[in-house]
């Protein structure tokens, strides 16, 4: 089994910053693309950012967060990060991490964390 655990959420004022972490553990052979998604009550979960596994990691961002959020990963630690700057009230959501994982003995699956709440409010 594979577990993804997010941390770093909380309450922050508009214009502030937060750094989310997502640590993967379990029967991991290799992690491919990882990503952050977010969801507010009554709305569909939306993609925030993704990062691939190779060559430093190719990144992709939702237009709403470009220039403010930065996704990164530490493959040695099986951990992904989301640095969120210039936060806005509309960034308030539960943030989920997702990872494509090749497990031992060679099965591929998509795994989700339990989510961490980010609230941007004065």
PDB file of C-alpha atoms in Angstrom:
ATOM      1  CA  UNK A   1       0.000   0.000   0.000  1.00  0.00           C
ATOM      2  CA  UNK A   2       0.933   3.631  -0.531  1.00  0.00           C
ATOM      3  CA  UNK A   3       0.130   6.522   1.766  1.00  0.00           C
ATOM      4  CA  UNK A   4       0.240  10.225   0.918  1.00  0.00           C
ATOM      5  CA  UNK A   5       0.198  12.645   3.826  1.00  0.00           C
ATOM      6  CA  UNK A   6      -0.237  16.386   3.326  1.00  0.00           C
ATOM      7  CA  UNK A   7       0.817  19.010   5.843  1.00  0.00           C
ATOM      8  CA  UNK A   8       1.322  22.748   6.050  1.00  0.00           C
ATOM      9  CA  UNK A   9      -2.205  24.036   5.666  1.00  0.00           C
ATOM     10  CA  UNK A  10      -3.719  26.665   7.909  1.00  0.00           C
ATOM     11  CA  UNK A  11      -5.125  30.158   8.189  1.00  0.00           C
ATOM     12  CA  UNK A  12      -3.279  33.013   6.498  1.00  0.00           C
ATOM     13  CA  UNK A  13      -4.101  36.619   5.691  1.00  0.00           C
ATOM     14  CA  UNK A  14      -4.493  37.776   2.082  1.00  0.00           C
ATOM     15  CA  UNK A  15      -1.088  38.406   0.559  1.00  0.00           C
ATOM     16  CA  UNK A  16       0.537  35.877   2.846  1.00  0.00           C
ATOM     17  CA  UNK A  17       2.347  32.628   2.112  1.00  0.00           C
ATOM     18  CA  UNK A  18       2.085  28.965   2.980  1.00  0.00           C
ATOM     19  CA  UNK A  19       4.119  25.916   2.051  1.00  0.00           C
ATOM     20  CA  UNK A  20       2.359  22.597   1.660  1.00  0.00           C
ATOM     21  CA  UNK A  21       4.148  19.251   1.794  1.00  0.00           C
ATOM     22  CA  UNK A  22       3.080  15.829   0.594  1.00  0.00           C
ATOM     23  CA  UNK A  23       5.076  12.846   1.811  1.00  0.00           C
ATOM     24  CA  UNK A  24       4.658   9.459   0.155  1.00  0.00           C
ATOM     25  CA  UNK A  25       5.430   6.215   1.940  1.00  0.00           C
ATOM     26  CA  UNK A  26       4.807   2.507   1.610  1.00  0.00           C
ATOM     27  CA  UNK A  27       5.586  -0.013  -1.101  1.00  0.00           C
ATOM     28  CA  UNK A  28       7.035   2.459  -3.596  1.00  0.00           C
ATOM     29  CA  UNK A  29       9.227   1.430  -6.500  1.00  0.00           C
ATOM     30  CA  UNK A  30       8.943   4.700  -8.394  1.00  0.00           C
ATOM     31  CA  UNK A  31       6.763   7.822  -8.344  1.00  0.00           C
ATOM     32  CA  UNK A  32       5.868   9.353 -11.685  1.00  0.00           C
ATOM     33  CA  UNK A  33       3.838  12.552 -12.034  1.00  0.00           C
ATOM     34  CA  UNK A  34       2.709  14.228  -8.829  1.00  0.00           C
ATOM     35  CA  UNK A  35       0.193  17.004  -8.470  1.00  0.00           C
ATOM     36  CA  UNK A  36      -1.797  19.282  -6.231  1.00  0.00           C
ATOM     37  CA  UNK A  37      -5.545  19.699  -6.549  1.00  0.00           C
ATOM     38  CA  UNK A  38      -8.019  21.732  -4.533  1.00  0.00           C
ATOM     39  CA  UNK A  39     -11.711  21.627  -3.790  1.00  0.00           C
ATOM     40  CA  UNK A  40     -14.271  23.902  -2.197  1.00  0.00           C
ATOM     41  CA  UNK A  41     -17.677  22.689  -1.007  1.00  0.00           C
ATOM     42  CA  UNK A  42     -20.171  22.389  -3.828  1.00  0.00           C
ATOM     43  CA  UNK A  43     -17.561  22.553  -6.564  1.00  0.00           C
ATOM     44  CA  UNK A  44     -15.541  19.999  -8.469  1.00  0.00           C
ATOM     45  CA  UNK A  45     -11.968  19.283  -7.536  1.00  0.00           C
ATOM     46  CA  UNK A  46      -9.645  21.344  -9.713  1.00  0.00           C
ATOM     47  CA  UNK A  47      -6.055  20.872 -10.763  1.00  0.00           C
ATOM     48  CA  UNK A  48      -3.615  23.365  -9.278  1.00  0.00           C
ATOM     49  CA  UNK A  49      -0.194  22.163 -10.463  1.00  0.00           C
ATOM     50  CA  UNK A  50       1.671  19.073 -11.614  1.00  0.00           C
ATOM     51  CA  UNK A  51       5.301  18.027 -11.777  1.00  0.00           C
ATOM     52  CA  UNK A  52       6.847  15.119 -13.634  1.00  0.00           C
ATOM     53  CA  UNK A  53       9.542  12.870 -12.296  1.00  0.00           C
ATOM     54  CA  UNK A  54      12.422  13.215 -14.682  1.00  0.00           C
ATOM     55  CA  UNK A  55      15.073  15.796 -15.491  1.00  0.00           C
ATOM     56  CA  UNK A  56      14.355  18.228 -12.704  1.00  0.00           C
ATOM     57  CA  UNK A  57      10.639  17.878 -13.235  1.00  0.00           C
ATOM     58  CA  UNK A  58       8.490  19.554 -15.863  1.00  0.00           C
ATOM     59  CA  UNK A  59       5.781  21.691 -14.254  1.00  0.00           C
ATOM     60  CA  UNK A  60       2.308  22.794 -15.215  1.00  0.00           C
ATOM     61  CA  UNK A  61       0.045  25.307 -13.437  1.00  0.00           C
ATOM     62  CA  UNK A  62      -3.554  26.390 -13.503  1.00  0.00           C
ATOM     63  CA  UNK A  63      -3.872  29.909 -14.894  1.00  0.00           C
ATOM     64  CA  UNK A  64      -5.304  31.096 -11.580  1.00  0.00           C
ATOM     65  CA  UNK A  65      -2.072  30.331  -9.692  1.00  0.00           C
ATOM     66  CA  UNK A  66       0.631  31.025 -12.291  1.00  0.00           C
ATOM     67  CA  UNK A  67       3.279  33.365 -10.966  1.00  0.00           C
ATOM     68  CA  UNK A  68       2.145  32.872  -7.359  1.00  0.00           C
ATOM     69  CA  UNK A  69       2.512  29.137  -6.673  1.00  0.00           C
ATOM     70  CA  UNK A  70       5.587  26.959  -7.185  1.00  0.00           C
ATOM     71  CA  UNK A  71       5.513  23.171  -7.214  1.00  0.00           C
ATOM     72  CA  UNK A  72       8.641  21.154  -6.499  1.00  0.00           C
ATOM     73  CA  UNK A  73       9.675  17.691  -5.386  1.00  0.00           C
ATOM     74  CA  UNK A  74      12.480  15.887  -3.625  1.00  0.00           C
ATOM     75  CA  UNK A  75      12.683  12.449  -5.197  1.00  0.00           C
ATOM     76  CA  UNK A  76      15.114  11.169  -2.566  1.00  0.00           C
ATOM     77  CA  UNK A  77      12.512  11.881   0.111  1.00  0.00           C
ATOM     78  CA  UNK A  78       9.429  10.961  -1.972  1.00  0.00           C
ATOM     79  CA  UNK A  79       8.076  14.373  -1.057  1.00  0.00           C
ATOM     80  CA  UNK A  80       6.370  17.104  -3.046  1.00  0.00           C
ATOM     81  CA  UNK A  81       5.894  20.736  -2.077  1.00  0.00           C
ATOM     82  CA  UNK A  82       3.671  23.651  -3.028  1.00  0.00           C
ATOM     83  CA  UNK A  83       4.954  27.106  -2.181  1.00  0.00           C
ATOM     84  CA  UNK A  84       1.996  29.463  -2.230  1.00  0.00           C
ATOM     85  CA  UNK A  85       2.673  33.206  -2.250  1.00  0.00           C
ATOM     86  CA  UNK A  86       0.422  36.241  -2.618  1.00  0.00           C
ATOM     87  CA  UNK A  87      -2.503  34.199  -1.403  1.00  0.00           C
ATOM     88  CA  UNK A  88      -6.022  35.379  -2.165  1.00  0.00           C
ATOM     89  CA  UNK A  89      -9.343  34.571  -0.473  1.00  0.00           C
ATOM     90  CA  UNK A  90     -10.312  32.596  -3.570  1.00  0.00           C
ATOM     91  CA  UNK A  91      -7.418  30.213  -2.873  1.00  0.00           C
ATOM     92  CA  UNK A  92      -9.340  28.968   0.158  1.00  0.00           C
ATOM     93  CA  UNK A  93      -9.953  25.248  -0.308  1.00  0.00           C
ATOM     94  CA  UNK A  94      -8.970  21.782   0.805  1.00  0.00           C
ATOM     95  CA  UNK A  95      -5.741  20.933  -0.995  1.00  0.00           C
ATOM     96  CA  UNK A  96      -5.074  17.340  -2.008  1.00  0.00           C
ATOM     97  CA  UNK A  97      -1.917  15.737  -3.316  1.00  0.00           C
ATOM     98  CA  UNK A  98      -1.959  13.036  -5.947  1.00  0.00           C
ATOM     99  CA  UNK A  99       0.756  10.740  -7.213  1.00  0.00           C
ATOM    100  CA  UNK A 100       1.151   8.073  -9.834  1.00  0.00           C
ATOM    101  CA  UNK A 101       3.078   5.288  -8.147  1.00  0.00           C
ATOM    102  CA  UNK A 102       4.679   2.107  -9.387  1.00  0.00           C
ATOM    103  CA  UNK A 103       4.545  -0.236  -6.437  1.00  0.00           C
ATOM    104  CA  UNK A 104       6.359  -3.425  -5.678  1.00  0.00           C
ATOM    105  CA  UNK A 105       5.949  -5.844  -7.500  1.00  0.00           C
ATOM    106  CA  UNK A 106       5.352  -3.503 -10.445  1.00  0.00           C
ATOM    107  CA  UNK A 107       1.754  -2.407 -10.315  1.00  0.00           C
ATOM    108  CA  UNK A 108       0.786   1.199 -11.143  1.00  0.00           C
ATOM    109  CA  UNK A 109      -1.827   3.136  -9.245  1.00  0.00           C
ATOM    110  CA  UNK A 110      -3.023   6.689  -8.605  1.00  0.00           C
ATOM    111  CA  UNK A 111      -3.071   7.669  -4.957  1.00  0.00           C
ATOM    112  CA  UNK A 112      -4.550  10.598  -3.038  1.00  0.00           C
ATOM    113  CA  UNK A 113      -3.809  12.201   0.286  1.00  0.00           C
ATOM    114  CA  UNK A 114      -6.454  13.036   2.869  1.00  0.00           C
ATOM    115  CA  UNK A 115      -6.321  16.770   2.185  1.00  0.00           C
ATOM    116  CA  UNK A 116      -5.231  19.826   4.129  1.00  0.00           C
ATOM    117  CA  UNK A 117      -7.328  22.943   4.655  1.00  0.00           C
ATOM    118  CA  UNK A 118      -6.031  26.297   3.444  1.00  0.00           C
ATOM    119  CA  UNK A 119      -8.017  29.346   4.522  1.00  0.00           C
ATOM    120  CA  UNK A 120      -7.134  32.825   3.302  1.00  0.00           C
ATOM    121  CA  UNK A 121      -8.963  35.448   5.324  1.00  0.00           C
ATOM    122  CA  UNK A 122      -8.371  38.649   7.203  1.00  0.00           C
TER     123      UNK A 122
END
